[in-house]
Tab-separated table of C-alpha atoms in Angstrom:
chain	number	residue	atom	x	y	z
G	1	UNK	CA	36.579	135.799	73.577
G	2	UNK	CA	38.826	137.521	76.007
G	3	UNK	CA	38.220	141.577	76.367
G	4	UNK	CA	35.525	141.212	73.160
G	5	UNK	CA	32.350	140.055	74.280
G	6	UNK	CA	28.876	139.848	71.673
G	7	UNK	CA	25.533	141.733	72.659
G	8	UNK	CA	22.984	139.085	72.217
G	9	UNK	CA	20.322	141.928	72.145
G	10	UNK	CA	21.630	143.017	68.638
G	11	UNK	CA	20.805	141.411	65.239
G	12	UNK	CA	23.205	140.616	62.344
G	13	UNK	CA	26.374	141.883	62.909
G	14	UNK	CA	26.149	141.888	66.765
G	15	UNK	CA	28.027	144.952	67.651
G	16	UNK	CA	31.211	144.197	69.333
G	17	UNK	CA	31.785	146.396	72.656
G	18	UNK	CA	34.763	147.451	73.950
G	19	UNK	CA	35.024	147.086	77.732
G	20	UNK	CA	37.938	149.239	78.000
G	21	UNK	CA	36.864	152.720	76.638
G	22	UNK	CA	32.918	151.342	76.016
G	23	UNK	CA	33.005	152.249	72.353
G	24	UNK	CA	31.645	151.002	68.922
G	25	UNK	CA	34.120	151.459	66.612
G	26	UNK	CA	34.297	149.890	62.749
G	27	UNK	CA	37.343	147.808	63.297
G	28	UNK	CA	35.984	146.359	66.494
G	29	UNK	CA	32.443	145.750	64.206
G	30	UNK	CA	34.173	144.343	61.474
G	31	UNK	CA	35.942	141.641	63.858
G	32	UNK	CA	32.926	140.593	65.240
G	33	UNK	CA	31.798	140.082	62.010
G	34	UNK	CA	34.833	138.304	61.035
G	35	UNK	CA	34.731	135.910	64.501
G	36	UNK	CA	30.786	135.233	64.332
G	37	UNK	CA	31.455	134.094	60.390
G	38	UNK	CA	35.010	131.957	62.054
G	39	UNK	CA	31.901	130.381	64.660
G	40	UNK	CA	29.472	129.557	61.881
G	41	UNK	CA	32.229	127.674	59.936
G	42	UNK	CA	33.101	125.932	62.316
G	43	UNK	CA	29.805	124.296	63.578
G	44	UNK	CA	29.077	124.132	59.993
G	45	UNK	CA	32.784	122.133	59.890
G	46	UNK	CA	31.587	119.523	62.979
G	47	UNK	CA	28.048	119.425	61.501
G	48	UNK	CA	30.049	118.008	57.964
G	49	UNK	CA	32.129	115.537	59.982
G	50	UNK	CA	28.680	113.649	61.430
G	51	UNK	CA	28.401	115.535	64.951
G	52	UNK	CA	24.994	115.343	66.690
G	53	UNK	CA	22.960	117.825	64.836
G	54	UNK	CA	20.822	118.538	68.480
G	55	UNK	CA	24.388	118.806	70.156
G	56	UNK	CA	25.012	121.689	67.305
G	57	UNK	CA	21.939	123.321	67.449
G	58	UNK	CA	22.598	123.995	71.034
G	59	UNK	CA	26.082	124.994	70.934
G	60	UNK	CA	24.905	127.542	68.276
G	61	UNK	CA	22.401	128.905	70.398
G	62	UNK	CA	24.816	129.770	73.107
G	63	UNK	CA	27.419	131.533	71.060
G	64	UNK	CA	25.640	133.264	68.102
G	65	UNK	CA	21.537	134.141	67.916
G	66	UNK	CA	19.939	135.827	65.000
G	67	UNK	CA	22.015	134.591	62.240
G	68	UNK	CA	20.689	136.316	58.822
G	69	UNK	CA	20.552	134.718	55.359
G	70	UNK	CA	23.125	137.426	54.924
G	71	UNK	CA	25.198	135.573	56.637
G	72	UNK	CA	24.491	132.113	55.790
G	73	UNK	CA	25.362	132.824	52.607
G	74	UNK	CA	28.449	134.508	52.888
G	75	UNK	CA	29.892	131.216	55.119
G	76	UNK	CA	28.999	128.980	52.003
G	77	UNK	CA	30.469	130.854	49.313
G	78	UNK	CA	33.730	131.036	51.972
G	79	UNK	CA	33.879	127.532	52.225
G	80	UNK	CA	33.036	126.863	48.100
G	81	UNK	CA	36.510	129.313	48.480
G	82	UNK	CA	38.207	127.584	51.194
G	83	UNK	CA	37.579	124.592	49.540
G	84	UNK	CA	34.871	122.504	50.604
G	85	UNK	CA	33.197	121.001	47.549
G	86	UNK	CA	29.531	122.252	46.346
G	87	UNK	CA	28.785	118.341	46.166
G	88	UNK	CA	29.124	118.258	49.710
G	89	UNK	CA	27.533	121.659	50.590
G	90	UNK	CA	24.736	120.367	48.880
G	91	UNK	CA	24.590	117.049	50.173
G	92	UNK	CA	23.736	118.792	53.761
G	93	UNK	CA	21.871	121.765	52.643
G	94	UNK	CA	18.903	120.925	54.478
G	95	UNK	CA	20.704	119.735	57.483
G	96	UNK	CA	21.837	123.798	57.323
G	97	UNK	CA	18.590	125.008	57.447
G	98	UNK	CA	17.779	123.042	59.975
G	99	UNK	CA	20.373	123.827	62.238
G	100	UNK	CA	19.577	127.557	61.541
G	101	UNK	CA	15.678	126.992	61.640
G	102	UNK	CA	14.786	128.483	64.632
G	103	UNK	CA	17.182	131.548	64.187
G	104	UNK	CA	15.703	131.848	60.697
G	105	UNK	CA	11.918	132.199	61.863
G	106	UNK	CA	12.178	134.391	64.488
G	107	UNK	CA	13.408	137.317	61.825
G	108	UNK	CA	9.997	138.932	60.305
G	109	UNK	CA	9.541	138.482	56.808
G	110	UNK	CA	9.778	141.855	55.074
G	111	UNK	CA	7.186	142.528	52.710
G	112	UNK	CA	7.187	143.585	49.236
G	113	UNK	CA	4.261	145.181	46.901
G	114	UNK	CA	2.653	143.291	44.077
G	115	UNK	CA	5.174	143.796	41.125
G	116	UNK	CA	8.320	143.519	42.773
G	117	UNK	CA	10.127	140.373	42.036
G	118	UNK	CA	10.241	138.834	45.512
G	119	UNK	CA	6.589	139.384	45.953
G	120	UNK	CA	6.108	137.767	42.561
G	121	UNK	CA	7.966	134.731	43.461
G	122	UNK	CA	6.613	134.280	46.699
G	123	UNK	CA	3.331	134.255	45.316
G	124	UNK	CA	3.912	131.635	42.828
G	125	UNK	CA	5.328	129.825	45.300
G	126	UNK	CA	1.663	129.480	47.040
G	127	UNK	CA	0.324	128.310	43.547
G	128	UNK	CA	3.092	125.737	43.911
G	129	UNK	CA	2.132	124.245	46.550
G	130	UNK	CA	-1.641	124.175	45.893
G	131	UNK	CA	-0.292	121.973	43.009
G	132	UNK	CA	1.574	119.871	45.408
G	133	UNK	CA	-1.066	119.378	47.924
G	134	UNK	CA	-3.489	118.395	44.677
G	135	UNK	CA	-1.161	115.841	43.869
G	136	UNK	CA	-0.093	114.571	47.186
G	137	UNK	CA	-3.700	113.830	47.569
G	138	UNK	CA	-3.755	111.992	44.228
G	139	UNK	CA	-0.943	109.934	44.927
G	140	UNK	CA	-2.288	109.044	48.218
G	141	UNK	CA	-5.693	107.746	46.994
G	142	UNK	CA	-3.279	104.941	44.994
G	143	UNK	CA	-1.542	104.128	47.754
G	144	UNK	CA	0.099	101.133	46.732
G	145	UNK	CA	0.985	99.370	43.232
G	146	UNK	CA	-1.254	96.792	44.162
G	147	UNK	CA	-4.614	95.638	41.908
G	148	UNK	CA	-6.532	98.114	43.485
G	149	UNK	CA	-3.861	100.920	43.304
G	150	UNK	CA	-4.443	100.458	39.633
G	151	UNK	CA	-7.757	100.876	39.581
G	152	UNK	CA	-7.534	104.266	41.613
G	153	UNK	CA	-4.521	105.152	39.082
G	154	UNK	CA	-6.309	104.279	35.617
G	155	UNK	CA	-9.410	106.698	37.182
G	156	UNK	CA	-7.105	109.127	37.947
G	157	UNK	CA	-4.194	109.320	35.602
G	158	UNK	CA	-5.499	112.184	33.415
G	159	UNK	CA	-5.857	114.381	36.591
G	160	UNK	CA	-2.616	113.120	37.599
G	161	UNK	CA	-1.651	114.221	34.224
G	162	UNK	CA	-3.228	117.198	34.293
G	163	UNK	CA	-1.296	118.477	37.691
G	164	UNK	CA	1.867	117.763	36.765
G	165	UNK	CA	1.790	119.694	33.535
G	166	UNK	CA	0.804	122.730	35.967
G	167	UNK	CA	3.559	121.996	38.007
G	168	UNK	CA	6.340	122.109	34.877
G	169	UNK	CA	5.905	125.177	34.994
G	170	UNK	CA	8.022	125.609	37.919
G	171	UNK	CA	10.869	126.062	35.297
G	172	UNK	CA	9.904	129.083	34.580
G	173	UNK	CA	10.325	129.852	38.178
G	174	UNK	CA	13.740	128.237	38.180
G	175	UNK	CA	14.478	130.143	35.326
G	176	UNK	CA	13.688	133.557	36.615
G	177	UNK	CA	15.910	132.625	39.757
G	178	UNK	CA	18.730	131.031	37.698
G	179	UNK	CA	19.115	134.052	34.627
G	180	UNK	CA	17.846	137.108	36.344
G	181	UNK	CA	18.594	136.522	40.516
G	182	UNK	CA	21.289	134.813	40.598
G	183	UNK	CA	23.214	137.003	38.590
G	184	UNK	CA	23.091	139.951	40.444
G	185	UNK	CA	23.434	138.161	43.848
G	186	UNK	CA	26.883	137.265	42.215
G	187	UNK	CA	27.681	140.800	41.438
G	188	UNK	CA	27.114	141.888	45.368
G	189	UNK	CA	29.560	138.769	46.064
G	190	UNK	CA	26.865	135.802	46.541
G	191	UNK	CA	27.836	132.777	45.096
G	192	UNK	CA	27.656	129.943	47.435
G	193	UNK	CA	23.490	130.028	47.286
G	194	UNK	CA	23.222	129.825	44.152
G	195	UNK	CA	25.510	127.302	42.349
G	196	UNK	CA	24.123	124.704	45.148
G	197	UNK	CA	20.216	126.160	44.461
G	198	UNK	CA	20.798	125.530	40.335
G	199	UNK	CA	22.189	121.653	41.448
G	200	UNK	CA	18.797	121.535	43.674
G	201	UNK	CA	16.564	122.797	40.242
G	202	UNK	CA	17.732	120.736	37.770
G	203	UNK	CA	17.471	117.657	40.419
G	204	UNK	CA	13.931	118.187	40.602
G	205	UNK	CA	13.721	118.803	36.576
G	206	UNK	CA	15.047	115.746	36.393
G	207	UNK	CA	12.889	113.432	38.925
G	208	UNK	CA	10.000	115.481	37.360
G	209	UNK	CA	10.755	114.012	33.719
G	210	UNK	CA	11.018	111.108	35.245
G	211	UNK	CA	7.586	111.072	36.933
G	212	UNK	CA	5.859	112.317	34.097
G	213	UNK	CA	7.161	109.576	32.114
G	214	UNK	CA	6.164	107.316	34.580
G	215	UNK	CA	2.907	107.888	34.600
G	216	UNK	CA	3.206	107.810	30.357
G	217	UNK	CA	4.501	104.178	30.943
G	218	UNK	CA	1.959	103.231	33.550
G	219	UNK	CA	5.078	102.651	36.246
G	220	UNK	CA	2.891	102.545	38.879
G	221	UNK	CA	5.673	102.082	41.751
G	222	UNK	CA	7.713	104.925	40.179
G	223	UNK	CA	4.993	107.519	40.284
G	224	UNK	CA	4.296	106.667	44.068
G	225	UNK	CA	7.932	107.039	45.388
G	226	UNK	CA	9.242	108.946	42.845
G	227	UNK	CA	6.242	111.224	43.255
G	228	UNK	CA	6.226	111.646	46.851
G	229	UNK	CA	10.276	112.417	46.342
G	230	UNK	CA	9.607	115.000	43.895
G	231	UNK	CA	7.063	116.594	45.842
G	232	UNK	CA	9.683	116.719	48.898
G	233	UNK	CA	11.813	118.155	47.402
G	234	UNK	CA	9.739	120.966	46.438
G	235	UNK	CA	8.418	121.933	49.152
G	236	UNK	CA	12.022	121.831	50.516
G	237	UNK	CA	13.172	124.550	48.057
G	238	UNK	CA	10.373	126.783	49.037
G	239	UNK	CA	11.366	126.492	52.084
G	240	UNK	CA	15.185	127.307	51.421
G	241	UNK	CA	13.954	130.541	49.358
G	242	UNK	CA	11.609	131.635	51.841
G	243	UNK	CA	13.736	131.412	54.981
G	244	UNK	CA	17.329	132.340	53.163
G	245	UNK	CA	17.307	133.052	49.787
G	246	UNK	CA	14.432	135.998	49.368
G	247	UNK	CA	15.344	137.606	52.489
G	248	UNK	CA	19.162	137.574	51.894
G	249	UNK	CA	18.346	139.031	47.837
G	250	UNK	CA	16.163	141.850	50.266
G	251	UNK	CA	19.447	142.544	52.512
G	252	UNK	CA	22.071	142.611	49.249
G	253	UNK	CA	20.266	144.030	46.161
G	254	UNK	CA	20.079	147.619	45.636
G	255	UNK	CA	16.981	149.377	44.601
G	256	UNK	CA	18.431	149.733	41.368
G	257	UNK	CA	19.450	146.049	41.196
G	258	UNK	CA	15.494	145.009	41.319
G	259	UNK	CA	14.757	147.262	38.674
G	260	UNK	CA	17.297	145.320	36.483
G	261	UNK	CA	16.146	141.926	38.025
G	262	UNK	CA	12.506	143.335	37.114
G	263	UNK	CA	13.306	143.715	33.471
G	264	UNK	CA	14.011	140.427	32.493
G	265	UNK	CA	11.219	138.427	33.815
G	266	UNK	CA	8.803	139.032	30.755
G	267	UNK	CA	10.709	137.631	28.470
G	268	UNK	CA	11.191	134.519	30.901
G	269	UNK	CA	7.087	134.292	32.047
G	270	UNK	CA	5.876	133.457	35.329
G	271	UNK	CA	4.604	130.052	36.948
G	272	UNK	CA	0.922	129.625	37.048
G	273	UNK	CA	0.214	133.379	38.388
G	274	UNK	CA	0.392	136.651	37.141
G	275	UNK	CA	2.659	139.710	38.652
G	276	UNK	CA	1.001	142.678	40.450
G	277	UNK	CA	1.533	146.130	39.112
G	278	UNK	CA	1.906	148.435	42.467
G	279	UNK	CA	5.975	148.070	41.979
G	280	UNK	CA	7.357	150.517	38.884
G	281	UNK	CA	10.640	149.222	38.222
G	282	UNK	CA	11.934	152.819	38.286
G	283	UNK	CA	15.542	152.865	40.391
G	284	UNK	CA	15.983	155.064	42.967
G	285	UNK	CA	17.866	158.411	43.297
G	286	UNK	CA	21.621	157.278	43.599
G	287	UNK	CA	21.311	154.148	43.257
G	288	UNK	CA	22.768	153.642	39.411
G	289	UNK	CA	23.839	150.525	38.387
G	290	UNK	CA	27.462	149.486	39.405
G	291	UNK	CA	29.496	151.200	36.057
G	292	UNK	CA	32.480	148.657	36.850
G	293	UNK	CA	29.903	145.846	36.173
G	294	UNK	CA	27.825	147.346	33.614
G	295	UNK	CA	29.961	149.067	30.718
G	296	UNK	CA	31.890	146.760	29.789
G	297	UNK	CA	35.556	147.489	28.163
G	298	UNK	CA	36.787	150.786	27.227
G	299	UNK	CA	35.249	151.874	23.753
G	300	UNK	CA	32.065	149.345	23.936
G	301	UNK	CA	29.011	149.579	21.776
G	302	UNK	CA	25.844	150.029	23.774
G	303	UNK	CA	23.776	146.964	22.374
G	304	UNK	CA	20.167	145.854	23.416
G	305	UNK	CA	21.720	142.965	25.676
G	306	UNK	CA	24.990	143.802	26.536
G	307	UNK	CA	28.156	145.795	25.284
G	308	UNK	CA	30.823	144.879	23.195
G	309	UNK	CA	33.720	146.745	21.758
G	310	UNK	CA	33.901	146.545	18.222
G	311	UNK	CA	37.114	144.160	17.995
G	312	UNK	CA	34.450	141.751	20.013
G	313	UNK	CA	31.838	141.764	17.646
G	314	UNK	CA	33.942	141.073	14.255
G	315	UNK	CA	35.350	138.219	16.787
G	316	UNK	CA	31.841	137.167	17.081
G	317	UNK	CA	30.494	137.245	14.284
G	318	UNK	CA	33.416	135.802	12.331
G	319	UNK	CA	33.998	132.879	14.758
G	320	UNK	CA	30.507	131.502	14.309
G	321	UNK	CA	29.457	128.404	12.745
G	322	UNK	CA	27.547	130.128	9.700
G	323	UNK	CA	27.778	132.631	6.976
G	324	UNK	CA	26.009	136.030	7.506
G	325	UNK	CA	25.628	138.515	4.737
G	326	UNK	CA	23.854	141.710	5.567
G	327	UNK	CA	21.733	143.527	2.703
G	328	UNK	CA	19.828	147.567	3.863
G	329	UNK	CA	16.530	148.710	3.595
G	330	UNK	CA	18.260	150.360	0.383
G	331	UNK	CA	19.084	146.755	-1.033
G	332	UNK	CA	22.741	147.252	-0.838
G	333	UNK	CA	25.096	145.048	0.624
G	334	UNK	CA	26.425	146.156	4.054
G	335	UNK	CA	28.690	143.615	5.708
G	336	UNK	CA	29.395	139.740	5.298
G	337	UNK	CA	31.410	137.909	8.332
G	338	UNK	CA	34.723	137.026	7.111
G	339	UNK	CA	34.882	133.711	8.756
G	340	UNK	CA	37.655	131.077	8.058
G	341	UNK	CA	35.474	128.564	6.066
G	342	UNK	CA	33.286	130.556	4.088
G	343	UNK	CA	30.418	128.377	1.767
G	344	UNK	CA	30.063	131.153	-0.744
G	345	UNK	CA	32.684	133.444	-2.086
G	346	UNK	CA	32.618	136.952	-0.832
G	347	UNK	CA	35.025	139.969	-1.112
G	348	UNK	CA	35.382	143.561	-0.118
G	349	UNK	CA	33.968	144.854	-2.893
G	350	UNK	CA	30.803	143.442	-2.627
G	351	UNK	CA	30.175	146.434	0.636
G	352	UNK	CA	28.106	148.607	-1.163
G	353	UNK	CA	27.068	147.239	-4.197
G	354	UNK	CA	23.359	146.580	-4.976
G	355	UNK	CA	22.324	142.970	-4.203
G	356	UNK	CA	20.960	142.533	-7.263
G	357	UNK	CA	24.135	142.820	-9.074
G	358	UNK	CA	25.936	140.097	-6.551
G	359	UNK	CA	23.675	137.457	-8.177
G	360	UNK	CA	23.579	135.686	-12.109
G	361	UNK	CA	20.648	137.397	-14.234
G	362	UNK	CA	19.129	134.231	-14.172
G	363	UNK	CA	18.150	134.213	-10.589
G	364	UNK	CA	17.640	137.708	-10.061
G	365	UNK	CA	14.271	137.890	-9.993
G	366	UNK	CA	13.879	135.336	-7.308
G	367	UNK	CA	15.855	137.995	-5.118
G	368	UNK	CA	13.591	140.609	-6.392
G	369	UNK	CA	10.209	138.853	-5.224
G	370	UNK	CA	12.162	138.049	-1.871
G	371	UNK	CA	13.094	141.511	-1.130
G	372	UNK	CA	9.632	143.009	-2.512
G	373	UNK	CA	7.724	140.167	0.085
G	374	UNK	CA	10.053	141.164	2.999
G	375	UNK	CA	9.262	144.683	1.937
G	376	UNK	CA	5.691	144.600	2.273
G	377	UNK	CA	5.254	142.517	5.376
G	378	UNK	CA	4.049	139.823	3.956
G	379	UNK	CA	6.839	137.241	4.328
G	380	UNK	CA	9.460	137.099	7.346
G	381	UNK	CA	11.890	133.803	6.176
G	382	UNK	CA	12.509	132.355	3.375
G	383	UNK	CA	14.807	129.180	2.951
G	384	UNK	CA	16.712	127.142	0.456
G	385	UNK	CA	19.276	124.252	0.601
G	386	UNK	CA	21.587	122.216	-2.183
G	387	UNK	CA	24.285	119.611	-1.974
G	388	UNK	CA	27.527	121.426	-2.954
G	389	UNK	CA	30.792	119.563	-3.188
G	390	UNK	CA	29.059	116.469	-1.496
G	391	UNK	CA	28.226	119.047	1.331
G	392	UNK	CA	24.484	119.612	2.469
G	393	UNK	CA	24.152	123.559	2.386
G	394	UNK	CA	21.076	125.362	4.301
G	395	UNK	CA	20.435	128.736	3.241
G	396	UNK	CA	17.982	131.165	5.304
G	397	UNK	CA	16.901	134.541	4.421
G	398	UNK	CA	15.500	136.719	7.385
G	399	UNK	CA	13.533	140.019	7.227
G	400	UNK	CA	15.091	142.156	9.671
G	401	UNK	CA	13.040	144.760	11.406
G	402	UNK	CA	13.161	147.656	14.253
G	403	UNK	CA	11.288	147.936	17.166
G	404	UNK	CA	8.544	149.792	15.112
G	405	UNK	CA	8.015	147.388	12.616
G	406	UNK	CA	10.016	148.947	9.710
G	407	UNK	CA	11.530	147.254	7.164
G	408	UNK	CA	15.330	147.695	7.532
G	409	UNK	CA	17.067	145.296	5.820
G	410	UNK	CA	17.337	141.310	4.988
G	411	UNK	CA	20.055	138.887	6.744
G	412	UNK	CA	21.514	135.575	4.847
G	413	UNK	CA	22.867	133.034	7.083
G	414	UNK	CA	24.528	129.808	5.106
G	415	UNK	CA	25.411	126.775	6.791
G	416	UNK	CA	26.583	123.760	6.428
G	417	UNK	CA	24.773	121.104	7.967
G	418	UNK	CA	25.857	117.896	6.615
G	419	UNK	CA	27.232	116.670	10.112
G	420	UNK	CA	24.129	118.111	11.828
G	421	UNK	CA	21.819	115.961	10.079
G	422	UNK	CA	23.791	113.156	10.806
G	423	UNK	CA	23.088	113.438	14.495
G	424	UNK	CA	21.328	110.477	16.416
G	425	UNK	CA	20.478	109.589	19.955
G	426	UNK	CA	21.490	112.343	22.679
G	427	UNK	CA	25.235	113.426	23.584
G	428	UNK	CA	25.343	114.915	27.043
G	429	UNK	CA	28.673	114.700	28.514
G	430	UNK	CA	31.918	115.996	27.241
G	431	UNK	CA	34.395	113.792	25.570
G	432	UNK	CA	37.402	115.299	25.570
């Protein structure tokens, strides 16, 4: 390393001293950044082309100590960039925590109070594994797919049954990670994590369908190995968000960021537990959401979700797959998406007009006892279809309401679903 030399003493981002003068300075810190991340890769490199894993392990304890999940995952998502395939960072994820194992546990966990999202998953996290160690002990007593495996299994399947029912809902967990963490992890510049994370979730979704069906089927030899896999591999994730992912979220999200991350997880729900309330999702002074990131183009409508200039929402709405006509709390018609293929005939001078008078005498009254129901509370939906032109044509009337309850209006969407109902078997790859 020449004139540079590291200070083992320090923690992430070992500061890099300068022999000549003896002074920290930010260039200096940001090489030794940039040569400790140029280390990593390349043990990371050998450990991908078969090396000795102990050999490794060593060689990374004399050049670099207390690595952080910081920093772990800023050397995958450089080599997702440099090129290295998430397939194959995946395929040796766990040999990565491994070879950082020992680096990893010697950093303190940092707490977090009940309510905050870390502390929420962590905690579900121990009802996970209760759920595990219930069924590890269940698939144990079978033991084999023998006679007397059966036995054990036909006394036990609905228990067997029972746990893995509790541990679906895991997904929820997934979920919360996938739609609410991940995102913001990519706004601070994380993305290595979690793309290879998702792959690891929807492995385990997958081998736990298959288990669960297993034990549907009576596939005695499936539910033992199958099983045991599964359960591996859970406890393997826990371990990955423990020892990287939770306490690199701590190091990169902003106060601000947690409130955000906070918001969504209601409408998502929680796996088998229920959050504390000593964390208020209130951000901090300062600490405002990135604007870049969060208003969207120049002229955007504030929506409930998201923000879209107006140009994107006629796009929207006229580039999907059904017919929406929009009637006010006044009964007069407001908007209709001008789509390509329209099923019924609209035309500007509908916008405005009572929706009484859009419709033949003869069915007005049906519109009438739709609008009055809708009114009143009493009905939300209501729903018609026809064959038109050899077409199958679904029509569904929705009350539409605001956040206090108040009737403001009814929406129409038409569709046609002729090739819809047609639909058989599953289609789950693209072919085209």
């Amino acid at each position: 390393m020449s004139a540079k030399m590291y200070n083992p003493d320090f923690g992430q981002g070992n500061i890099l001293v300068n022999k000549r003068k003896g002074e920290m300075v930010v260039s200096e810190l940001l090489d030794a950044r940039e040569e400790r991340q140029e280390i990593l890769k390349g043990i990371i490199r050998d450990l991908h082309a078969g090396k000795d894993l102990e050999e490794l392990k060593q060689r990374f304890a004399r050049l670099i100590r207390n690595v952080s999940p910081g920093e772990i995952a800023a050397l995958e998502s450089r080599l997702i960039a440099e090129g290295m395939p998430e397939e194959e960072i995946k395929r040796l994820c766990d040999v990565h925590v491994a070879l950082f194992k020992e680096s990893l546990a010697e950093q303190q966990v940092e707490p977090t109070p009940p309510g905050h999202p870390v502390h929420t998953f962590r905690l579900e996290n121990e009802a996970i594994r209760g759920v595990v160690e219930a069924l590890k002990k269940l698939l144990g007593q079978i033991k084999a797919a023998d006679k007397e495996g059966r036995e054990v299994f036909r006394r036990r399947k609905e228990e067997i049954k029972k746990e893995l029912a509790r541990l679906a809902e895991i997904d929820k967990h997934y979920l919360r990670k996938e739609h609410q963490l991940f995102p913001l992890l990519e706004r601070r510049g994380v993305y290595g994590p979690p793309k290879v994370m998702w792959q690891f979730h929807d492995d385990i979704r997958a081998m736990l369908k298959k288990v669960t069906r297993a034990v549907d089927e009576d596939d005695l030899a499936t539910v033992i190995n199958q099983g045991n896999e599964l359960l591996t591999a859970i406890v393997e994730m826990i371990n990955k968000e423990e020892s990287i992912l939770f306490p690199m979220a701590l190091e990169k999200l902003t106060p601000s960021d947690w409130v955000e991350v906070r918001r969504g997880e209601e409408e998502i729900g929680y796996a088998l537990v229920a959050p504390g309330n000593e964390w208020r999702p209130r951000p901090a002074a300062g600490t405002a959401p990135d604007a870049q990131e969060k208003e969207g183009p120049a002229g955007a409508i504030e929506l409930a979700t998201g923000r879209l200039t107006p140009e994107q929402v006629n796009l929207l709405l006229t580039h999907l797959p059904v017919d929406i006509t929009f009637v006010d709390e006044n009964d007069k018609v407001r908007y209709y998406s001008a789509g390509k293929h329209r099923i019924f005939t609209r035309s500007p001078a509908i916008i405005g007009r009572k929706v009484q008078n859009c419709h033949p005498p003869a069915s007005v009254h049906v519109v009438e006892k739709i609008l009055a129901e809708f009114r009143d509370g009493t009905k939300n939906e209501a729903e018609f279809w026809l064959t038109m032109n050899g077409r199958f044509i679904h029509i569904r009337y929705f009350a539409v309401r605001d956040a206090e309850g108040r009737y403001r209006g009814v929406v129409e969407v038409t569709q046609d679903v002729t090739d819809i109902r047609a639909l058989e078997g599953e289609k789950r790859l693209l072919d085209w």
